[in-house]
Tab-separated table of C-alpha atoms and ligand atoms in Angstrom:
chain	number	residue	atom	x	y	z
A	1	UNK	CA	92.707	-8.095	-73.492
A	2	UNK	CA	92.259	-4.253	-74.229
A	3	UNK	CA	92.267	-2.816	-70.488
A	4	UNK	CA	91.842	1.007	-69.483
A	5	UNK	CA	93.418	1.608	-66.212
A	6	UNK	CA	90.958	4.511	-66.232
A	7	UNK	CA	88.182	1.664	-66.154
A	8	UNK	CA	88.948	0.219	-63.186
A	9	UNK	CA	89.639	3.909	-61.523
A	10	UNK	CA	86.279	4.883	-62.592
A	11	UNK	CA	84.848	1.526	-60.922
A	12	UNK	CA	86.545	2.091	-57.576
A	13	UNK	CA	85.161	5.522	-57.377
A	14	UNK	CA	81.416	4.247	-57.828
A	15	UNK	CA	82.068	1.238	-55.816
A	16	UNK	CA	83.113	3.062	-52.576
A	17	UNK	CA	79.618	4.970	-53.095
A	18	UNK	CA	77.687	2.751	-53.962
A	19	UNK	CA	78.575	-0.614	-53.018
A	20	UNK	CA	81.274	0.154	-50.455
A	21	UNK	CA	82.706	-2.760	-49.062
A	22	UNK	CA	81.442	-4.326	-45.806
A	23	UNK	CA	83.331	-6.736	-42.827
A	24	UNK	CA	81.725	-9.709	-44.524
A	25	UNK	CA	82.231	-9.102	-47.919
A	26	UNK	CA	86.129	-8.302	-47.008
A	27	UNK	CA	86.497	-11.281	-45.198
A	28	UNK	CA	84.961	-13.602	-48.229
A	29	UNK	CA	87.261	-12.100	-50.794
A	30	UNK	CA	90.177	-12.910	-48.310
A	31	UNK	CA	89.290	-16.350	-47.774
A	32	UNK	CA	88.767	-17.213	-50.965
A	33	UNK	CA	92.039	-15.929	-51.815
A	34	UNK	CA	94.499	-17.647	-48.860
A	35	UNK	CA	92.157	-20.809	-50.203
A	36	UNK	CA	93.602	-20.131	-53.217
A	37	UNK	CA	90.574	-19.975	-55.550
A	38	UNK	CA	90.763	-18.354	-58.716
A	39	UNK	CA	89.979	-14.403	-58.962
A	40	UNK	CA	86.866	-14.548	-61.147
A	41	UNK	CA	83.937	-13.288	-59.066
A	42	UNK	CA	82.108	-10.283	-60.471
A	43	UNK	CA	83.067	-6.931	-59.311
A	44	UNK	CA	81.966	-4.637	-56.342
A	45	UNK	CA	79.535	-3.080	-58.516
A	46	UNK	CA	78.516	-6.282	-60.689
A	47	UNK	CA	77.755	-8.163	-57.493
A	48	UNK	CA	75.694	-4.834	-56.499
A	49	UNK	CA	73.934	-5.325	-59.866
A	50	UNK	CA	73.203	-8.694	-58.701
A	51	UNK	CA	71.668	-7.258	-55.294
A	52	UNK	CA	69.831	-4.232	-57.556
A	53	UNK	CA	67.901	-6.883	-60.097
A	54	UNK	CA	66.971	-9.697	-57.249
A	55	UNK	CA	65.543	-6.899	-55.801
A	56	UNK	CA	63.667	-5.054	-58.810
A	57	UNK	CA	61.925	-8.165	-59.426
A	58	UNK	CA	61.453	-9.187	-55.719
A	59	UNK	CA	63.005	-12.673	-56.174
A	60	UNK	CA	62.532	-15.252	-53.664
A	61	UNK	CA	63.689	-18.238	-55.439
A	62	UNK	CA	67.027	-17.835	-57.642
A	63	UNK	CA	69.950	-19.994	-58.820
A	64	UNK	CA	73.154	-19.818	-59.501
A	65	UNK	CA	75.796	-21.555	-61.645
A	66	UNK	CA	79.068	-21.150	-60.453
A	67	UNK	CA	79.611	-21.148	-56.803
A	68	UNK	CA	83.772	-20.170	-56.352
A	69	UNK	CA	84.213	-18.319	-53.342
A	70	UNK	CA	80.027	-17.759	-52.721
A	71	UNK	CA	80.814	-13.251	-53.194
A	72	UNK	CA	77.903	-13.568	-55.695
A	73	UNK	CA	75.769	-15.846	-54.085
A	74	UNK	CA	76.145	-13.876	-50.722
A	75	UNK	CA	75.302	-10.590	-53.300
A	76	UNK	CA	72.259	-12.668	-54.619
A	77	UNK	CA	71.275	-13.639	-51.137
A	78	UNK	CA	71.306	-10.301	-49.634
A	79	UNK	CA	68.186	-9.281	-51.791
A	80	UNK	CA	65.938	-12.339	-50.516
A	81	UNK	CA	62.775	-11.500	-48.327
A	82	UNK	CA	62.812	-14.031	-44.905
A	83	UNK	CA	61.613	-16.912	-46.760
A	84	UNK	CA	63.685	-16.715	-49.861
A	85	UNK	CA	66.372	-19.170	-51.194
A	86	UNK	CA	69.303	-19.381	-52.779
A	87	UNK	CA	70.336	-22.498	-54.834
A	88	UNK	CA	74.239	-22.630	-56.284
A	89	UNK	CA	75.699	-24.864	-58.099
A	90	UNK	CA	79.425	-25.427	-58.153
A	91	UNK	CA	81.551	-28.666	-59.059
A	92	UNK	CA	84.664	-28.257	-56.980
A	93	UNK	CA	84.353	-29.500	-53.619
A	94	UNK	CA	87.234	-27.270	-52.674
A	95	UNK	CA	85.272	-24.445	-54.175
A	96	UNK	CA	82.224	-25.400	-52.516
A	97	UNK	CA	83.830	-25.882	-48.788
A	98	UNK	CA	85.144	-22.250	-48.672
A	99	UNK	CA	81.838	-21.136	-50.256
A	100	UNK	CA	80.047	-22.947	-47.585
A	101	UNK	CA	81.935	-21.276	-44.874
A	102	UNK	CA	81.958	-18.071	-46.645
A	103	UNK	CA	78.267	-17.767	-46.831
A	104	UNK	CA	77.743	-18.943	-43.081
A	105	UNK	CA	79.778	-16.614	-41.893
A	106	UNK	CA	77.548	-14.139	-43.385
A	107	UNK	CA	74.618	-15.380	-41.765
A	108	UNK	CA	72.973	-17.181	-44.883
A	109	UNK	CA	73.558	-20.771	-43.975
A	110	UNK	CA	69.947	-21.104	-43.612
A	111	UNK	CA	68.991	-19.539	-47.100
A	112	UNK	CA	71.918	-20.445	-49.272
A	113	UNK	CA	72.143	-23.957	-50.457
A	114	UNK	CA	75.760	-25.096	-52.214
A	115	UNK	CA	75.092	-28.243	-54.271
A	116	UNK	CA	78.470	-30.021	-55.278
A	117	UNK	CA	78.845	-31.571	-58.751
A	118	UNK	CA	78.638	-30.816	-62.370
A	119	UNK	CA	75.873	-28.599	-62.839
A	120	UNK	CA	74.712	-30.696	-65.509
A	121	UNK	CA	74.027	-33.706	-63.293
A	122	UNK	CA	73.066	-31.663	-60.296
A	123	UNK	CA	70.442	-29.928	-62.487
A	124	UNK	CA	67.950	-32.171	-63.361
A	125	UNK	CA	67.542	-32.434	-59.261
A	126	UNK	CA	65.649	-29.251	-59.419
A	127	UNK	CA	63.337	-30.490	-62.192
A	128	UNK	CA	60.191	-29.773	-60.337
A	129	UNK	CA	61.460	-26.627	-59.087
A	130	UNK	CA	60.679	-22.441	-60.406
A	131	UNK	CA	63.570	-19.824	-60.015
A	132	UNK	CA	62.515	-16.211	-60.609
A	133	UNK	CA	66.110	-15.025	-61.522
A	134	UNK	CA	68.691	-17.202	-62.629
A	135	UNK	CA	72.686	-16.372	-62.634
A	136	UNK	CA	74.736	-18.403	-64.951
A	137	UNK	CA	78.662	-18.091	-64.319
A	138	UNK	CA	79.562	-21.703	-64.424
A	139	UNK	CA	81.940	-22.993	-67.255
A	140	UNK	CA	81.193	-20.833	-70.236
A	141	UNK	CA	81.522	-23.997	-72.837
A	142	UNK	CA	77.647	-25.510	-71.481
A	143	UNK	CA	76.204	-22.119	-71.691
A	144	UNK	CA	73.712	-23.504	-73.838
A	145	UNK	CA	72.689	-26.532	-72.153
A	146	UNK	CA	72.627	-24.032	-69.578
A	147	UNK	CA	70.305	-21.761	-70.765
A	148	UNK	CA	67.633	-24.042	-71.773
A	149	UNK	CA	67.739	-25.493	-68.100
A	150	UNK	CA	67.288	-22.267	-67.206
A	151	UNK	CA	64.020	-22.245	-69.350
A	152	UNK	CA	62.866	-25.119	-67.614
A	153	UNK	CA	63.357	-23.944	-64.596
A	154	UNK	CA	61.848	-20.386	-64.788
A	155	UNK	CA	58.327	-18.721	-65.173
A	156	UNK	CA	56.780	-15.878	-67.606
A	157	UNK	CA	58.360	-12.877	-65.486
A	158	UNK	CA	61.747	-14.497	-64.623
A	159	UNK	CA	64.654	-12.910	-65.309
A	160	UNK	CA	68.194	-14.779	-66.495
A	161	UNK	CA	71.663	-13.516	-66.115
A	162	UNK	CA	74.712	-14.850	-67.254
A	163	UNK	CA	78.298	-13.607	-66.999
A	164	UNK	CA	81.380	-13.059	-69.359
A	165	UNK	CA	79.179	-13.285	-72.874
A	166	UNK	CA	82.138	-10.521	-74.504
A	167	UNK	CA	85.318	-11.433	-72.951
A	168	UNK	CA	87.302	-8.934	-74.257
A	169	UNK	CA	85.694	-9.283	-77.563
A	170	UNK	CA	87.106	-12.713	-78.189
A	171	UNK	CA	83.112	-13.517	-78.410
A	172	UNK	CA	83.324	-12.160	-81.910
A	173	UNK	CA	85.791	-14.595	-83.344
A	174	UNK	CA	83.248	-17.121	-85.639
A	175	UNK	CA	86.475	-19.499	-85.624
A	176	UNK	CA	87.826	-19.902	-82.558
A	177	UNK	CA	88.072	-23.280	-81.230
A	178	UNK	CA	88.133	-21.731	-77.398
A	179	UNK	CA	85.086	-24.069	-75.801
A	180	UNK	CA	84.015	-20.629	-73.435
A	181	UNK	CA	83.943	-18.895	-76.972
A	182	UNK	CA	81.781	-21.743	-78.997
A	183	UNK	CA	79.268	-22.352	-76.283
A	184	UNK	CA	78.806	-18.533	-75.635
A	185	UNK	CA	78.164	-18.376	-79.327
A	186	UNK	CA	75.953	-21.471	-78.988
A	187	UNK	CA	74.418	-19.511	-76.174
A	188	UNK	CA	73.912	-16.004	-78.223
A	189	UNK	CA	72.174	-18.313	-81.274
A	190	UNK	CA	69.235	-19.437	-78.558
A	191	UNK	CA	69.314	-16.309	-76.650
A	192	UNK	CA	68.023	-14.387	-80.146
A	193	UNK	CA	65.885	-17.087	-81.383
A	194	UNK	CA	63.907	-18.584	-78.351
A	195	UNK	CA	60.635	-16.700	-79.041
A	196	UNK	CA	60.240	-16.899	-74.862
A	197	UNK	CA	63.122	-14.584	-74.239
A	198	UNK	CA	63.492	-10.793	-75.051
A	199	UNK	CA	67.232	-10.484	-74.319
A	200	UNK	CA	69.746	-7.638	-74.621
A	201	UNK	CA	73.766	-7.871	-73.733
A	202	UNK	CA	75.438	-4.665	-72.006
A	203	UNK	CA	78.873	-4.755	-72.351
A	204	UNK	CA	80.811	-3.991	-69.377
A	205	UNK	CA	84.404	-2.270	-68.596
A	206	UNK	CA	85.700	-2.088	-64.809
A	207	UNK	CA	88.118	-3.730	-62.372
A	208	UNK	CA	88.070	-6.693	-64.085
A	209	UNK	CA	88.446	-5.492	-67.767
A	210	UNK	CA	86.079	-5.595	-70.901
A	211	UNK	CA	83.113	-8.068	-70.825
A	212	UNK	CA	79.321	-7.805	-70.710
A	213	UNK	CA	76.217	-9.566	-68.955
A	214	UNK	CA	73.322	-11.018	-71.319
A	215	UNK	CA	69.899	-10.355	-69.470
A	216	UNK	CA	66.669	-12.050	-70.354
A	217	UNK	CA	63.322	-11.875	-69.220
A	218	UNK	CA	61.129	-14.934	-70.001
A	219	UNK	CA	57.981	-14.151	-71.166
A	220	UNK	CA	55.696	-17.097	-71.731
A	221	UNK	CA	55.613	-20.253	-71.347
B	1	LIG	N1	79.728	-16.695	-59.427
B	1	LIG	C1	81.035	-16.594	-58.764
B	1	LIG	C2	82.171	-16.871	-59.736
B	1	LIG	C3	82.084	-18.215	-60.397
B	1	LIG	S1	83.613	-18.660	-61.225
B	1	LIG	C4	81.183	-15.198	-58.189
B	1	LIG	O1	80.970	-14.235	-58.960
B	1	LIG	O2	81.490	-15.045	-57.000
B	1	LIG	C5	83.082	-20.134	-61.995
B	1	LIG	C6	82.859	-21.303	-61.055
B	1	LIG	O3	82.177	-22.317	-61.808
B	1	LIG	C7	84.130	-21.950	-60.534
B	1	LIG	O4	84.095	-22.073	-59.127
B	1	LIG	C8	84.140	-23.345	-61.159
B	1	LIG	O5	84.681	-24.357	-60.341
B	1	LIG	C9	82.667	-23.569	-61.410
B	1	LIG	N2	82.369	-24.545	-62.478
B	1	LIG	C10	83.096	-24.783	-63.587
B	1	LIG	N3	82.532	-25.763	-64.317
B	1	LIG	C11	81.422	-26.147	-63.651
B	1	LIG	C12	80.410	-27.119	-63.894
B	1	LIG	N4	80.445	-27.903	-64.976
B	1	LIG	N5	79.405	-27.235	-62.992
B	1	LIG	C13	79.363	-26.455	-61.893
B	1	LIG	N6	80.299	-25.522	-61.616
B	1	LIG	C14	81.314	-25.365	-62.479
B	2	LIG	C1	86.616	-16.587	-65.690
B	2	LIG	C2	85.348	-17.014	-65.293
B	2	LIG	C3	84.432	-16.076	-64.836
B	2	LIG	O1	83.174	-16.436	-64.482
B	2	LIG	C4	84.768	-14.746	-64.745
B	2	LIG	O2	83.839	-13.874	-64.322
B	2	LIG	C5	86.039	-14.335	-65.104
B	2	LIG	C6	86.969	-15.264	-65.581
B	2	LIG	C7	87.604	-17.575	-66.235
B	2	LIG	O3	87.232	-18.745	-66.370
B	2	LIG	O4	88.706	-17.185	-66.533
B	3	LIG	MG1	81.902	-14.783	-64.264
């Protein structure tokens, strides 16, 4: 992958001003890592993005895809009012117990729910439910099952994230037979033709190299 040590220089800087890191936030990183979890949560400043849109659109009902360590869900749950809920979805139980732990330690036992499974069997659970934002950064290959859950489970106004949609730029390769590459391809194909969507992708650089976030507001039903 093309990486810019100047990138990640440039994202420390803004991070320690604008999402400086906290006790709690510290202490989930370093958990997750002596649990030995893979390092693939978002960035100081994505998970701050996280916090900024959940806020913007006052969300009180959002899920997640893709549990790891919980840094994004705790990032997600920081912007809920007193009755607000997070829902995450994560398939490894080992995942899911330091995620569990992670986010009580923070103090959001009560408004963070880990479900444990493959989000495609855990999902239709929340048929009867409405998210107002929705974070997809489960496995990349189901993005598009994915994203029309994420249609059932949302209302005109609701906004849907998902992670890693550039990766690099590998995204651009029409013949790759990478599954994270097909189904975010699979996933770009809805995103531009599902009349209930305006979407846009901003491609990212930073600490954790070149990618981008797709963002989508749904707009009818
Ligand atoms: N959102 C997290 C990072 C998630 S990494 C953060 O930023 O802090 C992706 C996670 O998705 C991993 O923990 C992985 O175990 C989980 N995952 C992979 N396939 C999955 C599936 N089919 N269903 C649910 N979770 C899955
Ligand atoms: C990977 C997954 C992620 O969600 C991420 O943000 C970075 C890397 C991965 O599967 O390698
Ligand atoms: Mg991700």
């Amino acid at each position: 992958m093309t990486f810019d040590r100047t990138w990640a220089e440039v994202d420390h800087y803004f991070a320690r001003l604008l999402a400086p890191t906290d006790p709690i936030l510290e202490e989930t990183l370093a958990a997750s890592a002596a649990a030995g979890l893979p390092v693939q949560q978002v960035s100081a400043l994505q998970g701050q993005l996280l916090t900024v849109i959940a806020t913007m659109i006052n969300a009180r009902n959002i899920l997640e895809l893709g549990t790891l360590g919980g840094y994004s869900a705790i990032h997600l749950a920081r912007a809920l009012p007193a009755n607000g809920r997070v829902i995450t979805l994560e398939s490894s139980p080992r995942h899911a117990a330091v995620a569990v732990d992670n986010i009580a330690k923070a103090g959001f036992a009560d408004r963070v729910e880990v479900i444990v499974g493959e989000a495609l069997d855990t999902l239709p659970k929340l048929a009867d439910r409405s998210f107002d934002l929705v974070f997809l950064d489960a496995d990349k290959a189901n993005n598009e099952d994915y994203l029309r859950w994420a249609l059932k489970l949302t209302h005109p106004g609701s906004v849907i994230v998902a992670d890693n949609v550039v990766r690099g730029g590998d995204v651009l390769d029409a013949g790759s037979i990478d599954p994270s590459v097909v189904g975010t391809r699979r996933f770009a194909d809805v995103l531009g033709a599902q009349r209930r969507l305006a979407a846009t992708v901003i491609q990212t650089v930073g600490a954790k190299g070149y990618d981008g976030f797709a963002l989508a507001v749904v707009l009818g039903p």
